[in-house]
């Protein structure tokens, strides 16, 4: 991992959009419904996936037929669909809609909740392949549902600690990795949006 | 990988307390005359006033080290915010 970057000294690969969000309703809903985790395995099992140590829940993603293992097809796919977990996690709706309004988004794309246990990693990778990530309107934001000190996120040569209730934009085209060295699970909701140009 | 991070006093101190006795056994002098007996109420009070700093070292999420210091204006230098180390 890179050394700590001075947050006040010109960060380029991250931007903290908000802090102090109440994430407890979503966390409680997740705690009550453990069956939601890992219902879909594409992201965490495709060959050489950097997310092998992650559990996830798809709220919106490519449809099941497309996400059968053809990574190139998924990487090109901009047509996200709702998955059953969306109906079981209505607590995510206000977070997502408020975020879209704040970011002036006109279209909601993929929404995935990920969980990384203490001591686990997301391996270095860049989301720089396929048409999906190269749409200039599309932005990726992390809503930190649970993040404790020691949950480190590196993008390029900058590393930040993402804490509960914060919302971060980052540049997924650059190499990034995660090390959860905190005392508890790191639980993030990734929200992709197309934003007003 | 070991990482260092500033953490809140509560609840992190509960993870540190089990390490204290071993730390004291390994490092303290004159243990027969100076028993380990932290005045936790004073730590809590200083934390409540924003005068306590806790840094942890974690490996795979587990606390493997710690630094505790007290932050206050210097007695001799009123305008100089000063950290006085408690233990590490």
PDB file of C-alpha atoms in Angstrom:
ATOM      1  CA  UNK A   1       0.000   0.000   0.000  1.00  0.00           C
ATOM      2  CA  UNK A   2       1.137   3.550  -0.644  1.00  0.00           C
ATOM      3  CA  UNK A   3       1.922   5.856   2.199  1.00  0.00           C
ATOM      4  CA  UNK A   4      -0.699   8.200   3.568  1.00  0.00           C
ATOM      5  CA  UNK A   5      -1.472  11.087   1.298  1.00  0.00           C
ATOM      6  CA  UNK A   6      -2.012  14.572   2.679  1.00  0.00           C
ATOM      7  CA  UNK A   7      -5.765  15.033   2.299  1.00  0.00           C
ATOM      8  CA  UNK A   8      -5.417  18.797   2.309  1.00  0.00           C
ATOM      9  CA  UNK A   9      -2.562  18.774  -0.156  1.00  0.00           C
ATOM     10  CA  UNK A  10      -4.243  18.233  -3.466  1.00  0.00           C
ATOM     11  CA  UNK A  11      -5.880  14.832  -3.701  1.00  0.00           C
ATOM     12  CA  UNK A  12      -6.652  13.874  -7.280  1.00  0.00           C
ATOM     13  CA  UNK A  13      -7.926  10.301  -7.208  1.00  0.00           C
ATOM     14  CA  UNK A  14     -10.484  10.624  -4.411  1.00  0.00           C
ATOM     15  CA  UNK A  15     -13.072  13.181  -3.389  1.00  0.00           C
ATOM     16  CA  UNK A  16     -15.054  12.944  -0.178  1.00  0.00           C
ATOM     17  CA  UNK A  17     -18.560  14.037  -1.126  1.00  0.00           C
ATOM     18  CA  UNK A  18     -20.287  13.709   2.234  1.00  0.00           C
ATOM     19  CA  UNK A  19     -19.985  12.467   5.775  1.00  0.00           C
ATOM     20  CA  UNK A  20     -22.369  11.759   8.608  1.00  0.00           C
ATOM     21  CA  UNK A  21     -24.916   9.704   6.645  1.00  0.00           C
ATOM     22  CA  UNK A  22     -27.108   7.465   8.765  1.00  0.00           C
ATOM     23  CA  UNK A  23     -26.267   3.991   7.473  1.00  0.00           C
ATOM     24  CA  UNK A  24     -27.737   2.072  10.385  1.00  0.00           C
ATOM     25  CA  UNK A  25     -31.069   1.205   8.674  1.00  0.00           C
ATOM     26  CA  UNK A  26     -29.212  -0.527   5.824  1.00  0.00           C
ATOM     27  CA  UNK A  27     -26.800  -2.270   8.201  1.00  0.00           C
ATOM     28  CA  UNK A  28     -29.701  -3.558  10.278  1.00  0.00           C
ATOM     29  CA  UNK A  29     -31.503  -4.785   7.161  1.00  0.00           C
ATOM     30  CA  UNK A  30     -28.325  -6.616   6.088  1.00  0.00           C
ATOM     31  CA  UNK A  31     -27.911  -8.142   9.537  1.00  0.00           C
ATOM     32  CA  UNK A  32     -31.486  -9.427   9.450  1.00  0.00           C
ATOM     33  CA  UNK A  33     -31.147 -10.930   5.956  1.00  0.00           C
ATOM     34  CA  UNK A  34     -27.834 -12.822   5.718  1.00  0.00           C
ATOM     35  CA  UNK A  35     -29.211 -14.902   2.836  1.00  0.00           C
ATOM     36  CA  UNK A  36     -28.773 -11.899   0.537  1.00  0.00           C
ATOM     37  CA  UNK A  37     -24.988 -12.251   0.496  1.00  0.00           C
ATOM     38  CA  UNK A  38     -23.359 -14.068  -2.432  1.00  0.00           C
ATOM     39  CA  UNK A  39     -26.597 -14.942  -4.230  1.00  0.00           C
ATOM     40  CA  UNK A  40     -24.782 -13.903  -7.422  1.00  0.00           C
ATOM     41  CA  UNK A  41     -21.164 -15.005  -7.798  1.00  0.00           C
ATOM     42  CA  UNK A  42     -19.957 -13.499 -11.059  1.00  0.00           C
ATOM     43  CA  UNK A  43     -17.922 -10.617  -9.589  1.00  0.00           C
ATOM     44  CA  UNK A  44     -16.216 -12.767  -6.994  1.00  0.00           C
ATOM     45  CA  UNK A  45     -15.505 -15.900  -9.035  1.00  0.00           C
ATOM     46  CA  UNK A  46     -14.511 -15.004 -12.594  1.00  0.00           C
ATOM     47  CA  UNK A  47     -10.977 -16.011 -13.553  1.00  0.00           C
ATOM     48  CA  UNK A  48      -8.361 -13.782 -11.881  1.00  0.00           C
ATOM     49  CA  UNK A  49     -10.996 -11.686 -10.143  1.00  0.00           C
ATOM     50  CA  UNK A  50      -9.482  -9.236  -7.657  1.00  0.00           C
ATOM     51  CA  UNK A  51     -12.653  -9.608  -5.561  1.00  0.00           C
ATOM     52  CA  UNK A  52     -12.217 -13.259  -4.536  1.00  0.00           C
ATOM     53  CA  UNK A  53     -12.231 -12.400  -0.808  1.00  0.00           C
ATOM     54  CA  UNK A  54     -15.347 -10.242  -1.086  1.00  0.00           C
ATOM     55  CA  UNK A  55     -18.981 -11.053  -0.334  1.00  0.00           C
ATOM     56  CA  UNK A  56     -21.481  -9.066  -2.354  1.00  0.00           C
ATOM     57  CA  UNK A  57     -25.126  -8.286  -3.004  1.00  0.00           C
ATOM     58  CA  UNK A  58     -26.380  -7.064  -6.344  1.00  0.00           C
ATOM     59  CA  UNK A  59     -29.007  -4.341  -6.208  1.00  0.00           C
ATOM     60  CA  UNK A  60     -28.613  -3.397  -9.863  1.00  0.00           C
ATOM     61  CA  UNK A  61     -26.237  -5.132 -12.251  1.00  0.00           C
ATOM     62  CA  UNK A  62     -26.166  -6.861 -15.621  1.00  0.00           C
ATOM     63  CA  UNK A  63     -28.934  -9.414 -15.994  1.00  0.00           C
ATOM     64  CA  UNK A  64     -28.284 -12.979 -14.930  1.00  0.00           C
ATOM     65  CA  UNK A  65     -28.155 -14.334 -18.459  1.00  0.00           C
ATOM     66  CA  UNK A  66     -25.372 -11.950 -19.446  1.00  0.00           C
ATOM     67  CA  UNK A  67     -23.444 -12.411 -16.197  1.00  0.00           C
ATOM     68  CA  UNK A  68     -22.770 -16.092 -16.791  1.00  0.00           C
ATOM     69  CA  UNK A  69     -19.021 -15.770 -16.961  1.00  0.00           C
ATOM     70  CA  UNK A  70     -18.378 -13.750 -20.110  1.00  0.00           C
ATOM     71  CA  UNK A  71     -16.426 -10.900 -18.540  1.00  0.00           C
ATOM     72  CA  UNK A  72     -16.064  -8.991 -21.815  1.00  0.00           C
ATOM     73  CA  UNK A  73     -19.838  -8.917 -22.273  1.00  0.00           C
ATOM     74  CA  UNK A  74     -20.375  -7.624 -18.738  1.00  0.00           C
ATOM     75  CA  UNK A  75     -17.639  -5.017 -19.137  1.00  0.00           C
ATOM     76  CA  UNK A  76     -19.417  -3.663 -22.204  1.00  0.00           C
ATOM     77  CA  UNK A  77     -22.902  -3.807 -20.743  1.00  0.00           C
ATOM     78  CA  UNK A  78     -24.456  -0.484 -19.775  1.00  0.00           C
ATOM     79  CA  UNK A  79     -27.968  -1.856 -19.302  1.00  0.00           C
ATOM     80  CA  UNK A  80     -28.213  -2.612 -15.595  1.00  0.00           C
ATOM     81  CA  UNK A  81     -31.364  -4.298 -14.301  1.00  0.00           C
ATOM     82  CA  UNK A  82     -32.876  -4.573 -10.837  1.00  0.00           C
ATOM     83  CA  UNK A  83     -32.101  -7.745  -8.937  1.00  0.00           C
ATOM     84  CA  UNK A  84     -34.330  -9.301  -6.249  1.00  0.00           C
ATOM     85  CA  UNK A  85     -32.216  -7.902  -3.399  1.00  0.00           C
ATOM     86  CA  UNK A  86     -33.393  -4.397  -4.307  1.00  0.00           C
ATOM     87  CA  UNK A  87     -36.881  -5.245  -3.086  1.00  0.00           C
ATOM     88  CA  UNK A  88     -35.484  -6.697   0.136  1.00  0.00           C
ATOM     89  CA  UNK A  89     -33.345  -3.648   0.865  1.00  0.00           C
ATOM     90  CA  UNK A  90     -35.681  -0.674   0.494  1.00  0.00           C
ATOM     91  CA  UNK A  91     -33.504   1.100   3.075  1.00  0.00           C
ATOM     92  CA  UNK A  92     -31.000   1.728   0.272  1.00  0.00           C
ATOM     93  CA  UNK A  93     -33.491   3.780  -1.721  1.00  0.00           C
ATOM     94  CA  UNK A  94     -33.199   7.120   0.105  1.00  0.00           C
ATOM     95  CA  UNK A  95     -29.406   6.864   0.159  1.00  0.00           C
ATOM     96  CA  UNK A  96     -29.306   6.232  -3.585  1.00  0.00           C
ATOM     97  CA  UNK A  97     -31.888   8.844  -4.575  1.00  0.00           C
ATOM     98  CA  UNK A  98     -30.333  11.522  -2.375  1.00  0.00           C
ATOM     99  CA  UNK A  99     -26.965  10.714  -3.865  1.00  0.00           C
ATOM    100  CA  UNK A 100     -28.345  10.956  -7.411  1.00  0.00           C
ATOM    101  CA  UNK A 101     -29.891  14.329  -6.694  1.00  0.00           C
ATOM    102  CA  UNK A 102     -26.686  15.566  -5.091  1.00  0.00           C
ATOM    103  CA  UNK A 103     -24.565  14.339  -7.999  1.00  0.00           C
ATOM    104  CA  UNK A 104     -27.050  15.563 -10.611  1.00  0.00           C
ATOM    105  CA  UNK A 105     -27.382  12.057 -11.994  1.00  0.00           C
ATOM    106  CA  UNK A 106     -29.900  11.326 -14.703  1.00  0.00           C
ATOM    107  CA  UNK A 107     -29.429   7.551 -14.802  1.00  0.00           C
ATOM    108  CA  UNK A 108     -28.714   4.888 -12.205  1.00  0.00           C
ATOM    109  CA  UNK A 109     -26.431   2.056 -13.293  1.00  0.00           C
ATOM    110  CA  UNK A 110     -24.858  -0.658 -11.169  1.00  0.00           C
ATOM    111  CA  UNK A 111     -25.413  -0.730  -7.433  1.00  0.00           C
ATOM    112  CA  UNK A 112     -23.576  -3.411  -5.465  1.00  0.00           C
ATOM    113  CA  UNK A 113     -23.032  -3.864  -1.732  1.00  0.00           C
ATOM    114  CA  UNK A 114     -19.694  -5.445  -0.872  1.00  0.00           C
ATOM    115  CA  UNK A 115     -18.339  -6.836   2.381  1.00  0.00           C
ATOM    116  CA  UNK A 116     -14.680  -7.448   3.175  1.00  0.00           C
ATOM    117  CA  UNK A 117     -13.753  -9.146   6.443  1.00  0.00           C
ATOM    118  CA  UNK A 118     -10.897  -7.939   8.679  1.00  0.00           C
ATOM    119  CA  UNK A 119      -7.512  -8.916   7.289  1.00  0.00           C
ATOM    120  CA  UNK A 120      -8.870  -9.426   3.779  1.00  0.00           C
ATOM    121  CA  UNK A 121      -7.884  -7.623   0.583  1.00  0.00           C
ATOM    122  CA  UNK A 122      -9.181  -6.577  -2.769  1.00  0.00           C
ATOM    123  CA  UNK A 123      -6.209  -7.106  -5.031  1.00  0.00           C
ATOM    124  CA  UNK A 124      -4.718  -4.325  -7.164  1.00  0.00           C
ATOM    125  CA  UNK A 125      -6.634  -3.803 -10.380  1.00  0.00           C
ATOM    126  CA  UNK A 126      -7.941  -1.057 -12.637  1.00  0.00           C
ATOM    127  CA  UNK A 127     -11.466  -0.939 -13.999  1.00  0.00           C
ATOM    128  CA  UNK A 128     -10.212   0.236 -17.345  1.00  0.00           C
ATOM    129  CA  UNK A 129     -11.536  -2.383 -19.740  1.00  0.00           C
ATOM    130  CA  UNK A 130     -14.780  -2.229 -21.704  1.00  0.00           C
ATOM    131  CA  UNK A 131     -17.203   0.424 -22.843  1.00  0.00           C
ATOM    132  CA  UNK A 132     -19.008   0.602 -19.482  1.00  0.00           C
ATOM    133  CA  UNK A 133     -16.191   2.329 -17.615  1.00  0.00           C
ATOM    134  CA  UNK A 134     -15.228   4.610 -20.474  1.00  0.00           C
ATOM    135  CA  UNK A 135     -18.551   6.440 -20.660  1.00  0.00           C
ATOM    136  CA  UNK A 136     -17.503   9.972 -19.633  1.00  0.00           C
ATOM    137  CA  UNK A 137     -20.888  10.591 -17.975  1.00  0.00           C
ATOM    138  CA  UNK A 138     -20.497   7.604 -15.687  1.00  0.00           C
ATOM    139  CA  UNK A 139     -19.189   8.159 -12.161  1.00  0.00           C
ATOM    140  CA  UNK A 140     -18.551   5.629  -9.392  1.00  0.00           C
ATOM    141  CA  UNK A 141     -19.238   6.485  -5.770  1.00  0.00           C
ATOM    142  CA  UNK A 142     -18.743   4.500  -2.573  1.00  0.00           C
ATOM    143  CA  UNK A 143     -21.254   4.882   0.247  1.00  0.00           C
ATOM    144  CA  UNK A 144     -19.447   3.618   3.344  1.00  0.00           C
ATOM    145  CA  UNK A 145     -22.076   1.660   5.249  1.00  0.00           C
ATOM    146  CA  UNK A 146     -19.442   0.465   7.722  1.00  0.00           C
ATOM    147  CA  UNK A 147     -15.808   1.522   7.773  1.00  0.00           C
ATOM    148  CA  UNK A 148     -13.535   1.587  10.796  1.00  0.00           C
ATOM    149  CA  UNK A 149      -9.996   2.933  11.256  1.00  0.00           C
ATOM    150  CA  UNK A 150      -7.585   0.707   9.364  1.00  0.00           C
ATOM    151  CA  UNK A 151      -9.846   0.210   6.340  1.00  0.00           C
ATOM    152  CA  UNK A 152      -7.503   1.502   3.660  1.00  0.00           C
ATOM    153  CA  UNK A 153      -8.256   2.278   0.032  1.00  0.00           C
ATOM    154  CA  UNK A 154      -5.457   3.031  -2.405  1.00  0.00           C
ATOM    155  CA  UNK A 155      -5.996   4.521  -5.836  1.00  0.00           C
ATOM    156  CA  UNK A 156      -2.875   5.401  -7.801  1.00  0.00           C
ATOM    157  CA  UNK A 157      -0.432   6.878  -5.296  1.00  0.00           C
ATOM    158  CA  UNK A 158      -3.090   8.073  -2.847  1.00  0.00           C
ATOM    159  CA  UNK A 159      -4.481   6.148   0.118  1.00  0.00           C
ATOM    160  CA  UNK A 160      -7.446   7.114   2.245  1.00  0.00           C
ATOM    161  CA  UNK A 161      -9.282   5.654   5.168  1.00  0.00           C
ATOM    162  CA  UNK A 162     -13.031   5.452   4.450  1.00  0.00           C
ATOM    163  CA  UNK A 163     -15.166   5.677   7.565  1.00  0.00           C
ATOM    164  CA  UNK A 164     -18.804   4.891   8.329  1.00  0.00           C
ATOM    165  CA  UNK A 165     -21.242   7.419   6.906  1.00  0.00           C
ATOM    166  CA  UNK A 166     -18.858   8.900   4.385  1.00  0.00           C
ATOM    167  CA  UNK A 167     -19.401   9.049   0.630  1.00  0.00           C
ATOM    168  CA  UNK A 168     -16.402   9.006  -1.687  1.00  0.00           C
ATOM    169  CA  UNK A 169     -15.929   9.470  -5.404  1.00  0.00           C
ATOM    170  CA  UNK A 170     -12.816   7.826  -6.801  1.00  0.00           C
ATOM    171  CA  UNK A 171     -11.234   7.236 -10.183  1.00  0.00           C
ATOM    172  CA  UNK A 172     -11.753   3.550 -11.011  1.00  0.00           C
ATOM    173  CA  UNK A 173      -9.719   3.809 -14.190  1.00  0.00           C
ATOM    174  CA  UNK A 174      -6.541   3.959 -12.084  1.00  0.00           C
ATOM    175  CA  UNK A 175      -5.090   0.971 -10.282  1.00  0.00           C
ATOM    176  CA  UNK A 176      -6.775   0.550  -6.919  1.00  0.00           C
ATOM    177  CA  UNK A 177      -6.721  -1.907  -4.027  1.00  0.00           C
ATOM    178  CA  UNK A 178      -8.217  -2.321  -0.580  1.00  0.00           C
ATOM    179  CA  UNK A 179      -6.760  -3.617   2.667  1.00  0.00           C
ATOM    180  CA  UNK A 180      -9.204  -4.026   5.520  1.00  0.00           C
ATOM    181  CA  UNK A 181      -6.980  -3.911   8.553  1.00  0.00           C
ATOM    182  CA  UNK A 182      -9.772  -2.672  10.801  1.00  0.00           C
ATOM    183  CA  UNK A 183     -11.472  -4.570  13.596  1.00  0.00           C
ATOM    184  CA  UNK A 184     -14.708  -5.305  11.709  1.00  0.00           C
ATOM    185  CA  UNK A 185     -16.188  -5.878   8.273  1.00  0.00           C
ATOM    186  CA  UNK A 186     -15.788  -3.178   5.640  1.00  0.00           C
ATOM    187  CA  UNK A 187     -19.216  -2.787   4.034  1.00  0.00           C
ATOM    188  CA  UNK A 188     -19.579  -0.427   1.084  1.00  0.00           C
ATOM    189  CA  UNK A 189     -22.375   0.290  -1.359  1.00  0.00           C
ATOM    190  CA  UNK A 190     -20.967   1.044  -4.812  1.00  0.00           C
ATOM    191  CA  UNK A 191     -23.203   3.291  -6.865  1.00  0.00           C
ATOM    192  CA  UNK A 192     -22.564   3.949 -10.547  1.00  0.00           C
ATOM    193  CA  UNK A 193     -24.461   6.858 -12.065  1.00  0.00           C
ATOM    194  CA  UNK A 194     -24.518   8.776 -15.299  1.00  0.00           C
ATOM    195  CA  UNK A 195     -24.285  12.419 -14.355  1.00  0.00           C
ATOM    196  CA  UNK A 196     -25.403  15.576 -16.076  1.00  0.00           C
ATOM    197  CA  UNK A 197     -22.583  16.680 -18.409  1.00  0.00           C
TER     198      UNK A 197
ATOM    199  CA  UNK B   1       0.707  -6.040   6.725  1.00  0.00           C
ATOM    200  CA  UNK B   2       0.745  -3.865   9.826  1.00  0.00           C
ATOM    201  CA  UNK B   3      -0.994  -0.496   9.606  1.00  0.00           C
ATOM    202  CA  UNK B   4      -1.136   2.414  12.047  1.00  0.00           C
ATOM    203  CA  UNK B   5      -4.275   4.453  12.551  1.00  0.00           C
ATOM    204  CA  UNK B   6      -5.760   6.952  14.972  1.00  0.00           C
ATOM    205  CA  UNK B   7      -8.772   5.382  16.654  1.00  0.00           C
ATOM    206  CA  UNK B   8     -11.437   6.483  19.133  1.00  0.00           C
ATOM    207  CA  UNK B   9     -10.717   5.728  22.789  1.00  0.00           C
ATOM    208  CA  UNK B  10     -14.007   3.891  23.105  1.00  0.00           C
ATOM    209  CA  UNK B  11     -14.524   1.108  22.190  1.00  0.00           C
ATOM    210  CA  UNK B  12     -10.945   0.489  21.031  1.00  0.00           C
ATOM    211  CA  UNK B  13      -9.501   0.485  24.555  1.00  0.00           C
ATOM    212  CA  UNK B  14     -11.455  -2.713  25.227  1.00  0.00           C
ATOM    213  CA  UNK B  15      -9.298  -4.430  22.586  1.00  0.00           C
ATOM    214  CA  UNK B  16      -6.147  -3.061  24.188  1.00  0.00           C
ATOM    215  CA  UNK B  17      -6.838  -3.927  27.801  1.00  0.00           C
ATOM    216  CA  UNK B  18      -6.010  -7.648  27.363  1.00  0.00           C
ATOM    217  CA  UNK B  19      -2.547  -6.657  26.102  1.00  0.00           C
ATOM    218  CA  UNK B  20      -1.686  -4.385  29.011  1.00  0.00           C
ATOM    219  CA  UNK B  21      -0.653  -6.986  31.535  1.00  0.00           C
ATOM    220  CA  UNK B  22       1.740  -8.760  29.190  1.00  0.00           C
ATOM    221  CA  UNK B  23       3.186  -5.405  28.181  1.00  0.00           C
ATOM    222  CA  UNK B  24       3.720  -4.505  31.850  1.00  0.00           C
ATOM    223  CA  UNK B  25       5.262  -7.912  32.588  1.00  0.00           C
ATOM    224  CA  UNK B  26       7.708  -7.484  29.743  1.00  0.00           C
ATOM    225  CA  UNK B  27       8.770  -3.880  30.277  1.00  0.00           C
ATOM    226  CA  UNK B  28       8.002  -2.563  33.749  1.00  0.00           C
ATOM    227  CA  UNK B  29      10.636  -2.211  36.460  1.00  0.00           C
ATOM    228  CA  UNK B  30      10.103  -2.696  40.205  1.00  0.00           C
ATOM    229  CA  UNK B  31       6.876  -4.569  39.593  1.00  0.00           C
ATOM    230  CA  UNK B  32       6.665  -5.593  43.247  1.00  0.00           C
ATOM    231  CA  UNK B  33       6.442  -1.940  44.301  1.00  0.00           C
ATOM    232  CA  UNK B  34       4.577  -0.431  41.314  1.00  0.00           C
ATOM    233  CA  UNK B  35       1.624  -2.617  40.384  1.00  0.00           C
ATOM    234  CA  UNK B  36      -0.289  -2.127  37.151  1.00  0.00           C
ATOM    235  CA  UNK B  37      -3.473  -0.290  38.074  1.00  0.00           C
ATOM    236  CA  UNK B  38      -4.594   2.269  35.453  1.00  0.00           C
ATOM    237  CA  UNK B  39      -6.899   5.028  36.602  1.00  0.00           C
ATOM    238  CA  UNK B  40      -9.370   4.469  33.776  1.00  0.00           C
ATOM    239  CA  UNK B  41     -11.707   7.203  34.993  1.00  0.00           C
ATOM    240  CA  UNK B  42      -9.027   9.816  34.298  1.00  0.00           C
ATOM    241  CA  UNK B  43      -8.380   8.428  30.815  1.00  0.00           C
ATOM    242  CA  UNK B  44     -12.130   8.575  30.140  1.00  0.00           C
ATOM    243  CA  UNK B  45     -12.331  12.135  31.421  1.00  0.00           C
ATOM    244  CA  UNK B  46      -9.430  13.270  29.239  1.00  0.00           C
ATOM    245  CA  UNK B  47     -10.971  11.542  26.245  1.00  0.00           C
ATOM    246  CA  UNK B  48     -14.271  13.322  26.942  1.00  0.00           C
ATOM    247  CA  UNK B  49     -12.378  16.628  26.862  1.00  0.00           C
ATOM    248  CA  UNK B  50     -10.710  15.745  23.569  1.00  0.00           C
ATOM    249  CA  UNK B  51      -7.297  15.536  25.191  1.00  0.00           C
ATOM    250  CA  UNK B  52      -6.386  11.952  24.493  1.00  0.00           C
ATOM    251  CA  UNK B  53      -4.864  10.427  21.379  1.00  0.00           C
ATOM    252  CA  UNK B  54      -4.853   6.717  20.656  1.00  0.00           C
ATOM    253  CA  UNK B  55      -2.976   5.161  17.763  1.00  0.00           C
ATOM    254  CA  UNK B  56      -3.251   1.450  17.103  1.00  0.00           C
ATOM    255  CA  UNK B  57      -1.125  -0.929  15.109  1.00  0.00           C
ATOM    256  CA  UNK B  58      -3.248  -3.636  13.515  1.00  0.00           C
ATOM    257  CA  UNK B  59      -2.374  -6.784  11.621  1.00  0.00           C
ATOM    258  CA  UNK B  60      -5.195  -8.655   9.899  1.00  0.00           C
ATOM    259  CA  UNK B  61      -7.616  -6.526  11.881  1.00  0.00           C
ATOM    260  CA  UNK B  62      -6.145  -7.464  15.264  1.00  0.00           C
ATOM    261  CA  UNK B  63      -4.519  -4.935  17.587  1.00  0.00           C
ATOM    262  CA  UNK B  64      -0.795  -5.733  17.898  1.00  0.00           C
ATOM    263  CA  UNK B  65       0.423  -2.410  19.276  1.00  0.00           C
ATOM    264  CA  UNK B  66      -0.741   0.913  20.640  1.00  0.00           C
ATOM    265  CA  UNK B  67       0.319   4.423  21.487  1.00  0.00           C
ATOM    266  CA  UNK B  68      -1.485   6.588  24.037  1.00  0.00           C
ATOM    267  CA  UNK B  69      -0.745  10.257  24.558  1.00  0.00           C
ATOM    268  CA  UNK B  70      -2.286  13.242  26.280  1.00  0.00           C
ATOM    269  CA  UNK B  71      -2.727  16.445  24.299  1.00  0.00           C
ATOM    270  CA  UNK B  72      -2.970  19.826  25.995  1.00  0.00           C
ATOM    271  CA  UNK B  73      -1.580  23.332  25.920  1.00  0.00           C
ATOM    272  CA  UNK B  74       1.935  23.321  27.355  1.00  0.00           C
ATOM    273  CA  UNK B  75       2.195  24.379  31.000  1.00  0.00           C
ATOM    274  CA  UNK B  76       5.265  26.423  30.253  1.00  0.00           C
ATOM    275  CA  UNK B  77       4.214  27.387  26.703  1.00  0.00           C
ATOM    276  CA  UNK B  78       0.510  28.234  26.731  1.00  0.00           C
ATOM    277  CA  UNK B  79       0.199  28.600  22.963  1.00  0.00           C
ATOM    278  CA  UNK B  80       2.007  25.348  22.175  1.00  0.00           C
ATOM    279  CA  UNK B  81      -0.211  22.309  21.878  1.00  0.00           C
ATOM    280  CA  UNK B  82       1.841  19.520  23.406  1.00  0.00           C
ATOM    281  CA  UNK B  83       1.506  15.758  23.422  1.00  0.00           C
ATOM    282  CA  UNK B  84       2.799  13.960  26.476  1.00  0.00           C
ATOM    283  CA  UNK B  85       3.331  10.262  25.923  1.00  0.00           C
ATOM    284  CA  UNK B  86       1.623   7.858  28.282  1.00  0.00           C
ATOM    285  CA  UNK B  87       2.619   4.472  26.900  1.00  0.00           C
ATOM    286  CA  UNK B  88       3.385   2.667  23.694  1.00  0.00           C
TER     287      UNK B  88
END
